Short mmCIF file of C-alpha atoms in Angstrom, two decimals:
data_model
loop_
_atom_site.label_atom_id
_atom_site.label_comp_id
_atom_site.label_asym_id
_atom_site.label_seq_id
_atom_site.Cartn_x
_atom_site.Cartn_y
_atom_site.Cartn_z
CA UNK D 1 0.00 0.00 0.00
CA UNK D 2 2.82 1.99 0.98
CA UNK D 3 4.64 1.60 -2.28
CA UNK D 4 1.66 2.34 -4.71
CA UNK D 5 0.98 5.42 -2.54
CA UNK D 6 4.64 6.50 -3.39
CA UNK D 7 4.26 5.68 -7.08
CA UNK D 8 0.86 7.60 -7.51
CA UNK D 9 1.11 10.33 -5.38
CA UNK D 10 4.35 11.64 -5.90
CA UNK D 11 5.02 14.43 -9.04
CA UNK D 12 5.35 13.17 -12.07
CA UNK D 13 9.08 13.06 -13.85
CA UNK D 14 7.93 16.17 -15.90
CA UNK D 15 8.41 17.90 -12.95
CA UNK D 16 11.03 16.77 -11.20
CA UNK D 17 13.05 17.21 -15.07
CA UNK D 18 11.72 20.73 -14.40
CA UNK D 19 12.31 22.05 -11.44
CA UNK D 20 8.79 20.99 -9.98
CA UNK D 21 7.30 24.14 -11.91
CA UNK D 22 4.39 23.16 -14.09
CA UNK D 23 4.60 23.60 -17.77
CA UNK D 24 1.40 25.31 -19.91
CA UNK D 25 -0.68 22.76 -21.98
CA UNK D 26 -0.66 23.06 -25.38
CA UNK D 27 -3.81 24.85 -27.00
CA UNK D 28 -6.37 22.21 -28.65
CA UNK D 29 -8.58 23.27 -31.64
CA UNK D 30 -11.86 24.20 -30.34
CA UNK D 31 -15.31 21.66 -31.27
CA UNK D 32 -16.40 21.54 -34.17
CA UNK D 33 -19.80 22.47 -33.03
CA UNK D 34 -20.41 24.96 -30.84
CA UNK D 35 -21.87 24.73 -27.45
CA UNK D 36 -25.24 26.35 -27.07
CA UNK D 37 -25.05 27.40 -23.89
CA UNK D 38 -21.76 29.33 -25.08
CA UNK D 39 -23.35 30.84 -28.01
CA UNK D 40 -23.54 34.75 -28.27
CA UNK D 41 -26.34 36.70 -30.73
CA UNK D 42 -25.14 39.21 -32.93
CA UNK D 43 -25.27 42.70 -31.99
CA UNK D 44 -26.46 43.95 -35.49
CA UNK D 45 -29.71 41.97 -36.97
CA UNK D 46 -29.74 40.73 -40.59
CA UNK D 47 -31.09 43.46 -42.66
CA UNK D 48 -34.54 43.29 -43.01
CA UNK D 49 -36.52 43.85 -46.63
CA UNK D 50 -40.25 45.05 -47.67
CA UNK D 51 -42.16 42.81 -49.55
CA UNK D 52 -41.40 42.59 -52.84
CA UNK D 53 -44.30 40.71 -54.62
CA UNK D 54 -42.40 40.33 -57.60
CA UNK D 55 -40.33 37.50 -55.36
CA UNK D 56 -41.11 34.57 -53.21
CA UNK D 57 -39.14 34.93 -50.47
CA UNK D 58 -40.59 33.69 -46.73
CA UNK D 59 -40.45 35.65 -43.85
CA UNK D 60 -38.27 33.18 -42.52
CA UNK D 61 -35.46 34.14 -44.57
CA UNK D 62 -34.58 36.50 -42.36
CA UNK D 63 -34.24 34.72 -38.81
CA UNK D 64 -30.96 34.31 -37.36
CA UNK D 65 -29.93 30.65 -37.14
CA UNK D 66 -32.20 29.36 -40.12
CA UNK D 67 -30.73 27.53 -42.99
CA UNK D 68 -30.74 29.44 -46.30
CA UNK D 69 -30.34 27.46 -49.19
CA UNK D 70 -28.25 29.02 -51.98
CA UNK D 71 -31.27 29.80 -54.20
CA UNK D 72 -32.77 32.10 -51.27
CA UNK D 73 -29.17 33.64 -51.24
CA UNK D 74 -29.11 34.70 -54.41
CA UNK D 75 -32.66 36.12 -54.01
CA UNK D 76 -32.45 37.84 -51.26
CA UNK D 77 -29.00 39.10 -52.63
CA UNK D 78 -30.72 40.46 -55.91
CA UNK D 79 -33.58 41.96 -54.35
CA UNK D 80 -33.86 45.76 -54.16
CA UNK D 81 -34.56 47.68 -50.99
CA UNK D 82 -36.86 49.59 -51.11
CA UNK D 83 -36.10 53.06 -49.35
CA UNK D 84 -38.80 54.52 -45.99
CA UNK D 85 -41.26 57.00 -46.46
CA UNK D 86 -44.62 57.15 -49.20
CA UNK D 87 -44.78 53.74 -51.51
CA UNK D 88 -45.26 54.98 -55.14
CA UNK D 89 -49.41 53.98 -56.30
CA UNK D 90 -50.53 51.02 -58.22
CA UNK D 91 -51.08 53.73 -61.09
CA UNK D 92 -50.66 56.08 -62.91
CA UNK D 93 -50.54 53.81 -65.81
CA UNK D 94 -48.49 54.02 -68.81
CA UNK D 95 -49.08 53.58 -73.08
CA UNK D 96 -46.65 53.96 -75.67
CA UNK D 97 -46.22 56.83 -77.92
CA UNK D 98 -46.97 55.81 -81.45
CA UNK D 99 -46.55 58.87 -83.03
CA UNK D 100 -47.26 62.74 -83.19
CA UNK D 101 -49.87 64.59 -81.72
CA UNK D 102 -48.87 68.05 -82.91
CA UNK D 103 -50.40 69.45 -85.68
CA UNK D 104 -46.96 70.39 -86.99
CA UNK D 105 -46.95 66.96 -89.17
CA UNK D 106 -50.50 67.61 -91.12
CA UNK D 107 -50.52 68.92 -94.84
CA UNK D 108 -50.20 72.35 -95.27
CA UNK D 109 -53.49 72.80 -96.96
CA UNK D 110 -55.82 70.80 -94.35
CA UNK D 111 -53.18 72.83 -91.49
CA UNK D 112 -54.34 76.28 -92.91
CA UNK D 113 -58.10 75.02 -92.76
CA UNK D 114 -58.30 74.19 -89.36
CA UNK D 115 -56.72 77.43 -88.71
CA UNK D 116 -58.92 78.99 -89.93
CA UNK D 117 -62.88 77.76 -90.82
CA UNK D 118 -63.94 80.76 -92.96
CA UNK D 119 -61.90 79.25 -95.71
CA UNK D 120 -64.37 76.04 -95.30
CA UNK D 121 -66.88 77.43 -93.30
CA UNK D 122 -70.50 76.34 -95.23
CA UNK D 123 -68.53 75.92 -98.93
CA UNK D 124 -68.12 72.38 -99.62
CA UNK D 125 -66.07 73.36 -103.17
CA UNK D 126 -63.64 74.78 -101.03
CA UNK D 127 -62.89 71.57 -98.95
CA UNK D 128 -59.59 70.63 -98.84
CA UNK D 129 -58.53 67.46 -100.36
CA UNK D 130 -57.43 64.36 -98.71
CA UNK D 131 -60.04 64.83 -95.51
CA UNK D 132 -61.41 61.36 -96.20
CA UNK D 133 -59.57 58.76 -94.47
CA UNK D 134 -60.02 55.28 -92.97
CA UNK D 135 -58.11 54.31 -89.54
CA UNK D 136 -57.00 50.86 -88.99
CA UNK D 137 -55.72 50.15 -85.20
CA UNK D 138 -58.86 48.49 -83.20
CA UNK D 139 -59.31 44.68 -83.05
CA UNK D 140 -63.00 44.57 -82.23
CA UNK D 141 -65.89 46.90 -82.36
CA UNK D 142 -65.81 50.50 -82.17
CA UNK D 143 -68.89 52.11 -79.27
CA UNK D 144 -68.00 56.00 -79.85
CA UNK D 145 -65.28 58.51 -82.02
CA UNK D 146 -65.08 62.37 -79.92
CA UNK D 147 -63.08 65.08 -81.57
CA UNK D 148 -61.02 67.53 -79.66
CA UNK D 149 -62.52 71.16 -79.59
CA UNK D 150 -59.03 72.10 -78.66
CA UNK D 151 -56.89 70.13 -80.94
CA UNK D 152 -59.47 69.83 -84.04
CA UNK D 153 -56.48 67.45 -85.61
CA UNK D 154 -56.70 64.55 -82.77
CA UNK D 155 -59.60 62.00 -82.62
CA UNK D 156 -60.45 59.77 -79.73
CA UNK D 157 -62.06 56.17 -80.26
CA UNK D 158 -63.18 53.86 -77.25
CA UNK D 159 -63.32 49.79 -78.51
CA UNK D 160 -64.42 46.68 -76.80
CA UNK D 161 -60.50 45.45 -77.50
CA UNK D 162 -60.11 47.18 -73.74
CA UNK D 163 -58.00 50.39 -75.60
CA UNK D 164 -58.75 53.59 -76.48
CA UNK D 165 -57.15 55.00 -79.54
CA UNK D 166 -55.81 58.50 -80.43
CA UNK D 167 -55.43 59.51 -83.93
CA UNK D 168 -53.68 62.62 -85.55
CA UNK D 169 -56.19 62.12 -88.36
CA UNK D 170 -54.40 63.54 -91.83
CA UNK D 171 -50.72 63.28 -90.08
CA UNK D 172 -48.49 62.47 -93.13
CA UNK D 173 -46.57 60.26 -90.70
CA UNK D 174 -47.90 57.51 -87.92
CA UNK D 175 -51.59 58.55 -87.97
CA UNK D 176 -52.36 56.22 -84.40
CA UNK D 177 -50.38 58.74 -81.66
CA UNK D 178 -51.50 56.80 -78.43
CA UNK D 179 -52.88 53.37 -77.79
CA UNK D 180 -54.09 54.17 -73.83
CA UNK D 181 -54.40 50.72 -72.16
CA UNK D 182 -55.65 51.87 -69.11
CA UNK D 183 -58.93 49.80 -68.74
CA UNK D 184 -58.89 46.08 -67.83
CA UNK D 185 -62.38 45.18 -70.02
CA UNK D 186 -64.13 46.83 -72.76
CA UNK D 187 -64.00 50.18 -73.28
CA UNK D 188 -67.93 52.30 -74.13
CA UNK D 189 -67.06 55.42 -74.18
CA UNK D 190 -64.11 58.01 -74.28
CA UNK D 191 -64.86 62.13 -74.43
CA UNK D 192 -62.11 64.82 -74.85
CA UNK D 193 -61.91 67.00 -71.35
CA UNK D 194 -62.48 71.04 -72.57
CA UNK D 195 -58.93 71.85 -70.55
CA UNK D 196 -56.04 70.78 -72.45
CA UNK D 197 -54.82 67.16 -73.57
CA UNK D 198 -57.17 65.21 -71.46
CA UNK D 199 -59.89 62.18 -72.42
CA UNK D 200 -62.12 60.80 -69.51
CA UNK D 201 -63.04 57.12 -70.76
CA UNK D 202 -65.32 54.40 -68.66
CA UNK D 203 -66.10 50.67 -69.39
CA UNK D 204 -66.81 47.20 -68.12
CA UNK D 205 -63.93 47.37 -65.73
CA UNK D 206 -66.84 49.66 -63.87
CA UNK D 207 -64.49 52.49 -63.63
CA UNK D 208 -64.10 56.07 -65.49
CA UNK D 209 -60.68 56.87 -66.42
CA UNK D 210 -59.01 60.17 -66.69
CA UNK D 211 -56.16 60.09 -68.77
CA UNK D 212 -53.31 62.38 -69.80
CA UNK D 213 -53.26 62.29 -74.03
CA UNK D 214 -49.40 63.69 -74.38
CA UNK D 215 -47.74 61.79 -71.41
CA UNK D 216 -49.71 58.59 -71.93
CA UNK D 217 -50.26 58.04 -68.34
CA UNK D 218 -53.52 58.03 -66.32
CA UNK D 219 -53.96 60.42 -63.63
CA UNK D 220 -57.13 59.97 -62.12
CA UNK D 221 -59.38 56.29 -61.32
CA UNK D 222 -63.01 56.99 -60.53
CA UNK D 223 -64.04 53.18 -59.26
CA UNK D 224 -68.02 52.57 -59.15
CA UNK D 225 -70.13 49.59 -58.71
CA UNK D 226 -71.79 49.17 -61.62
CA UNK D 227 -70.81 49.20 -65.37
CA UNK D 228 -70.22 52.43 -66.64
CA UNK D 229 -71.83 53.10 -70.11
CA UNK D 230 -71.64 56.86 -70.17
CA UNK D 231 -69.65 60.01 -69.22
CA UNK D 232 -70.52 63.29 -70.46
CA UNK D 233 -68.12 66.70 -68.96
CA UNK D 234 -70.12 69.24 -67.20
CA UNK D 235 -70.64 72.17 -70.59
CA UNK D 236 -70.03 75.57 -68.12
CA UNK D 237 -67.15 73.48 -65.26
CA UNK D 238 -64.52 71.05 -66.64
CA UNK D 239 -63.95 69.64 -63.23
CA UNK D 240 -67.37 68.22 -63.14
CA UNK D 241 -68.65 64.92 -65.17
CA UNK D 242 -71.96 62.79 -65.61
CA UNK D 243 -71.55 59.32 -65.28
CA UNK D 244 -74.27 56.61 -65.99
CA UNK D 245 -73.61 52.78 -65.32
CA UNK D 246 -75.80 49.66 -65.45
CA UNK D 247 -77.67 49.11 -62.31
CA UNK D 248 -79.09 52.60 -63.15
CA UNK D 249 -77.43 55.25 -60.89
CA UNK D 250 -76.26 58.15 -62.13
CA UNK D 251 -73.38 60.37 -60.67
CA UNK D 252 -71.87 63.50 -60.94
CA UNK D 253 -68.34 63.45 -60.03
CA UNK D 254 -65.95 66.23 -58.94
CA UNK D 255 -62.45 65.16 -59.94
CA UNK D 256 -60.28 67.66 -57.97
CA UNK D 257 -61.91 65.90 -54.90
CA UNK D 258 -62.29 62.61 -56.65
CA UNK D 259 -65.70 61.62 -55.27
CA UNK D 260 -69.47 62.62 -56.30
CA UNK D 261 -71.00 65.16 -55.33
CA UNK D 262 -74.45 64.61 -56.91
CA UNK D 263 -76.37 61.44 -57.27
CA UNK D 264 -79.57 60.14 -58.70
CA UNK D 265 -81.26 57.14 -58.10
CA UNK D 266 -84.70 55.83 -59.22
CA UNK D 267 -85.68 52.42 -59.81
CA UNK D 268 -84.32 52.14 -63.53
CA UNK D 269 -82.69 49.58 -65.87
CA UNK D 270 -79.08 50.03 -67.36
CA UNK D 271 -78.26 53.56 -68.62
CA UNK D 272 -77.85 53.92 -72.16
CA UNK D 273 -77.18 57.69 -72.88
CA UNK D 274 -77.20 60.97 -70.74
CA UNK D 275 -76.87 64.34 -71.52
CA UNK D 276 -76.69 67.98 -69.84
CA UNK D 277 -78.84 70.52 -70.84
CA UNK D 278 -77.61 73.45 -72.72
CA UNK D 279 -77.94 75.95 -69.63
CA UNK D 280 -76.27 72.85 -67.59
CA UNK D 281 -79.51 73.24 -65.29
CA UNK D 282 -80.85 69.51 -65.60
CA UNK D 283 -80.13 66.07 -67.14
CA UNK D 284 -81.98 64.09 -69.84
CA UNK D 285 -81.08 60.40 -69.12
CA UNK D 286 -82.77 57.02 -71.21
CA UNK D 287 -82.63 53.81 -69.82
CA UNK D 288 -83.37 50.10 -70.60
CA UNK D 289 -86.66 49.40 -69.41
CA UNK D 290 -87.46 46.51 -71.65
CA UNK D 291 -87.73 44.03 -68.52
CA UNK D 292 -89.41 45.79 -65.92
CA UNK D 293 -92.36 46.52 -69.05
CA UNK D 294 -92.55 50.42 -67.54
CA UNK D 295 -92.09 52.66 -71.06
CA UNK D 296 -92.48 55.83 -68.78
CA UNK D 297 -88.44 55.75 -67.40
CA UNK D 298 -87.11 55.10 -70.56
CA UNK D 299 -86.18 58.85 -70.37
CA UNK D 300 -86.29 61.14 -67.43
CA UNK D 301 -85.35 64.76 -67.18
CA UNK D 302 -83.73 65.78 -63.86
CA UNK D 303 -82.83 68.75 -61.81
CA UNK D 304 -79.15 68.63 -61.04
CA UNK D 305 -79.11 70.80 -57.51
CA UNK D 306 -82.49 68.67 -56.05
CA UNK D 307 -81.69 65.42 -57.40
CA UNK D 308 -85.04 64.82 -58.27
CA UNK D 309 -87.61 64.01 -61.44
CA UNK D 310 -89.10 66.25 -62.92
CA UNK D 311 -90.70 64.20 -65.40
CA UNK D 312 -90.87 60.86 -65.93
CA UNK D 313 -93.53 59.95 -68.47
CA UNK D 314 -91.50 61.88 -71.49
CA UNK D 315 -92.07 58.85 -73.68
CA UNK D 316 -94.06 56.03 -73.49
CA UNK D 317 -93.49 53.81 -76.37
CA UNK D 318 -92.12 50.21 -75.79
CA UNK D 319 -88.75 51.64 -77.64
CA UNK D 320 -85.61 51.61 -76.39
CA UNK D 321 -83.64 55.02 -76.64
CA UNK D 322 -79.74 54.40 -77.00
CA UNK D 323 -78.88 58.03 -77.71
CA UNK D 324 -79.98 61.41 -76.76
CA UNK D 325 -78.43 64.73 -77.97
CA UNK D 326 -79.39 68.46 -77.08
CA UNK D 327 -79.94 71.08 -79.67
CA UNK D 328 -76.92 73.63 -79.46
CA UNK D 329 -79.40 76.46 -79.10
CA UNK D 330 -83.22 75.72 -79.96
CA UNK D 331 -85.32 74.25 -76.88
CA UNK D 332 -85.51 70.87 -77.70
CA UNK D 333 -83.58 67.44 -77.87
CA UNK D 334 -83.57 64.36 -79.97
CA UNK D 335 -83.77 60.47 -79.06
CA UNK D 336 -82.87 57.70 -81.18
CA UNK D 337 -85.39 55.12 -81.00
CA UNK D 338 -85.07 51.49 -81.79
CA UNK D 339 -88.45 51.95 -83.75
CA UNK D 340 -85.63 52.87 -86.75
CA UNK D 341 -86.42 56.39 -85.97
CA UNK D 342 -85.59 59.57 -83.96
CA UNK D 343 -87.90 61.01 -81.61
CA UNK D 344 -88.22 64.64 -81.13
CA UNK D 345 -88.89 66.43 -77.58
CA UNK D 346 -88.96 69.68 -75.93
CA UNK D 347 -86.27 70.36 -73.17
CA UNK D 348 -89.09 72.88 -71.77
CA UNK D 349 -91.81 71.55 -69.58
CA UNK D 350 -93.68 69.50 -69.38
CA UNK D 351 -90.70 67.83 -71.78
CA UNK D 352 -93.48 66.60 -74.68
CA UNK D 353 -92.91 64.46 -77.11
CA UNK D 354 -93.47 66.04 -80.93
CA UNK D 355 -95.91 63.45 -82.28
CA UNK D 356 -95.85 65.35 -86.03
CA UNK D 357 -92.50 65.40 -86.71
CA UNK D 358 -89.56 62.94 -86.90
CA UNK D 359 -86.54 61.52 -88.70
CA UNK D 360 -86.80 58.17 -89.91
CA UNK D 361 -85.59 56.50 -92.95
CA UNK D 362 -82.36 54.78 -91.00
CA UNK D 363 -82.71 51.77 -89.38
CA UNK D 364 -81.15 50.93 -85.97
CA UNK D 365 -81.92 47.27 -85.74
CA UNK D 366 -81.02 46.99 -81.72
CA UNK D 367 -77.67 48.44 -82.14
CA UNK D 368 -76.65 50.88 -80.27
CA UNK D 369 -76.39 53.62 -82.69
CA UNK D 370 -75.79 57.45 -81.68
CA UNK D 371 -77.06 60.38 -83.61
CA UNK D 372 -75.87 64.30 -83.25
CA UNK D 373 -76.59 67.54 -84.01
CA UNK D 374 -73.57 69.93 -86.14
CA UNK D 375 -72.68 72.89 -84.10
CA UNK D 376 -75.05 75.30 -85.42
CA UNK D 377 -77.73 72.75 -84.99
CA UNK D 378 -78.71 72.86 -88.55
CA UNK D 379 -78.04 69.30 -89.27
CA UNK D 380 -78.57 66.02 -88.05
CA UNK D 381 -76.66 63.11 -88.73
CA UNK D 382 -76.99 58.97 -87.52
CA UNK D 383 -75.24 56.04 -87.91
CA UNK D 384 -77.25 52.62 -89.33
CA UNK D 385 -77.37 49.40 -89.39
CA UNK D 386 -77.04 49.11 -92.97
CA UNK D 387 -73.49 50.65 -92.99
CA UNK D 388 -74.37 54.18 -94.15
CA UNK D 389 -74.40 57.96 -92.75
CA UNK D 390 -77.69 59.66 -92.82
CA UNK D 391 -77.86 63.34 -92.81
CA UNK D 392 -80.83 65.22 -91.92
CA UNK D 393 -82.32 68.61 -92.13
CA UNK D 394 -82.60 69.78 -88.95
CA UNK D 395 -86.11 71.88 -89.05
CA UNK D 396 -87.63 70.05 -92.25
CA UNK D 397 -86.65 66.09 -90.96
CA UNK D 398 -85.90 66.04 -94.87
CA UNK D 399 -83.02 63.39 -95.61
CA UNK D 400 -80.44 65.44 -97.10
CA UNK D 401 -78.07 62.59 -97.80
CA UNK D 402 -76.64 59.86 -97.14
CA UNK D 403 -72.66 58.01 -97.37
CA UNK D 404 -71.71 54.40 -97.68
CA UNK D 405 -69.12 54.29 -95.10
CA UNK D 406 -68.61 50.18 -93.71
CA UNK D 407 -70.38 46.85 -94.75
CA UNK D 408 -71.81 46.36 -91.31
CA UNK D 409 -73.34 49.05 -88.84
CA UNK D 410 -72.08 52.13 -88.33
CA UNK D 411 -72.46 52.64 -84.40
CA UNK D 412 -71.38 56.33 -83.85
CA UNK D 413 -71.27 59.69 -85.62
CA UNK D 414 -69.84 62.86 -85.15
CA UNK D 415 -69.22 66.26 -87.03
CA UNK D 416 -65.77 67.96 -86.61
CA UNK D 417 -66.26 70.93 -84.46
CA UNK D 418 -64.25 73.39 -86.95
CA UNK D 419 -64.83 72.11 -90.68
CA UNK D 420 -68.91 71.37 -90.40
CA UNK D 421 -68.88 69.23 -93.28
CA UNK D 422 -66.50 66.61 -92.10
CA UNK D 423 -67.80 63.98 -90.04
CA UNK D 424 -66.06 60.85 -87.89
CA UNK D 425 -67.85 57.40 -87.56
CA UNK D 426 -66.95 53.89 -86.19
CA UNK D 427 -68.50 50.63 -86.90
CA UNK D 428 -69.43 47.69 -85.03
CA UNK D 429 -66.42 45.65 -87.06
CA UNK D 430 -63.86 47.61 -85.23
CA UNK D 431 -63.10 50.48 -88.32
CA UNK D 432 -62.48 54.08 -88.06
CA UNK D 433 -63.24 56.56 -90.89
CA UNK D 434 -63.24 60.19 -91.23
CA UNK D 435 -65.31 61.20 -94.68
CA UNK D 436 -67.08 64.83 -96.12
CA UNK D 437 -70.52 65.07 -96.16
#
């Protein structure tokens, strides 16, 4: 006992060979794996990123001690930051510019008459040449063709291809300037804004869209519930419009606010046309009212500032009405009727119906054609189903003539607001033309 006491107690010959002092150990690699109870967070998080829905990445991604495969790596190593403060909106959206919209690329003949409409004013034999032209761009049909009052050269047309189309009619270059493809369904209608190089367009996408002609971009989304058919700009206050949508409701809509201000609802069918009066006092609105079986809303005439009827038993035949237009100056307005006719009324009360007079001669066929007055309210014109342009006399109903313009109907008419004798239509094949009457 004594011996293996001596032999396991006493120092080792290490340190009797050195002095009895003990020597350091030499320094091991550490583990492989860390300890957890030794392990230490960093100071500094992993930078974190907004959502980018343009990538997949988890939330996950970005906790400390999670494996990252070396797809999420690259990822997250490609994907932009994207910097504090106000996130940029879904819109405005953006279209390509086609070509011009100056009037700086017309001929200098057709130039010098827009300039100046003496030099066309009411003498057809002084027309310039070359005003006749067909416009190729749309892909289905055509519901309505507006001409600028401000730039007499540009044309506006709204198609059920979703796009609405400018042309710089007689431009001797790229005559489509702007394909806006702002709408997400089929476009019915498109009108030129009286302030600068503005259109205000509505569809099946049940919103009206106000869009900026020379930037291509849309400024302005007025979101409803209901298909919108119709929008008409308020005549005396360009930040005012009419709007008129399916389930019947009509609204008046300030855009500087962008919400409505006025609007009317009655117990109606879809909206097919509406139209402010000339001293922008009341509305004339027609509706479908082919399945309720009540002729008397077909058209109603309403006071804008009370929001109320003031008649409502304008017209009772079982006839549709898909267009209404006021005279420019005489106290009365006109209604085409899907009895191949148009219907003329007083815009004075009690709003009758003139039972001795009428244009007919046209056919509509239950398409929905649109008629207009010229500017001095002289003339009427329609489209038809059978393809051609009808021009009326105004006071007399006489048929003054009429122009073979497409093989199938022609859906919407309207005379240019400087040379009175030149008119734009569209067809329910998808064509554009511009002709002289």
């Amino acid at each position: 006992m004594d011996l293996l006491c001596k032999v396991y107690g006493g120092t080792s010959d290490e340190e009797d060979d050195n002095g009895g002092k003990e020597l350091s150990r030499p320094i091991l690699p550490p583990p492989k794996r860390a300890k957890f109870e030794n392990f230490n967070r960093v100071n500094n998080p992993l930078p974190l990123y907004r959502f980018n829905p343009n990538t997949n990445l988890t939330a996950q991604a970005s906790l400390p001690g999670r494996y990252i495969s070396k797809r999420e790596r690259a990822a997250m190593g490609s994907a932009a930051k994207v910097p504090d403060g106000p996130t940029t909106p879904p819109y405005p959206n953006t279209s390509p510019v086609l070509g011009n919209i100056l009037d700086s690329v017309l001929p200098h003949n057709i130039l010098s008459a827009l300039r100046n409409q003496t030099k066309v004013h009411g003498h057809l034999s002084r027309t310039p040449e070359g005003l006749s032209v067909v416009l190729d761009g749309h892909t289905r049909s055509v519901n309505a063709v507006h001409w600028s009052t401000s730039h007499a050269h540009l044309l506006a047309s709204a198609g059920m291809d979703q796009t609405v189309c400018i042309w710089n009619v007689w431009s001797r270059d790229q005559k489509k300037a702007r394909v806006l493809n702002c709408h997400h369904a089929a476009v019915k209608d498109v009108k030129w804004s009286q302030h600068g190089l503005f259109v205000l367009s509505c569809g099946y996408d049940s919103t009206s869209r106000l869009i900026d002609v020379e930037k291509g971009i849309e400024t302005q989304v007025f979101s409803e519930d209901q298909v919108v058919g119709v929008v008409k700009f308020h005549p005396d206050n360009y930040n005012l419009f009419l709007s008129g949508g399916s389930k019947g409701h009509l609204k008046i809509w300030d855009i500087r606010a962008g919400k409505v201000v006025h609007q009317y609802v009655r117990n109606l069918g879809p909206i097919l046309d509406a139209e402010f009066t000339v001293d922008a006092k009341r509305i004339i609105s027609s509706s479908d009212v082919s399945k309720s079986n009540i002729s008397e809303n077909s058209i109603i005439v309403w006071d804008i500032s009370r929001e109320i009827p003031l008649s409502n038993q304008v017209y009772s035949e079982a006839y549709t009405l898909p267009s209404i237009r006021c005279h420019p100056s005489d106290p009365k307005f006109i209604a085409q009727s899907n009895g191949n006719y148009i219907a003329i009324f007083s815009t004075k009360p009690p709003f009758g119906l003139d039972k001795y007079r009428r244009y007919e001669g046209h056919s509509v066929s239950g398409f929905p054609i649109k008629c207009n007055f010229s500017l001095d309210g002289e003339k009427v014109i329609t489209g038809s189903s059978d393809g051609y342009i009808y021009v009326y006399d105004s006071k007399s109903c006489e048929l003054i003539r009429r122009i073979k313009v497409y093989d199938g109907a022609c859906i919407d008419v309207v005379l240019h607001p400087v040379m009175p004798n030149v008119v734009a239509s569209c067809s329910w094949s998808g064509e554009v033309s511009v002709a002289v009457t």
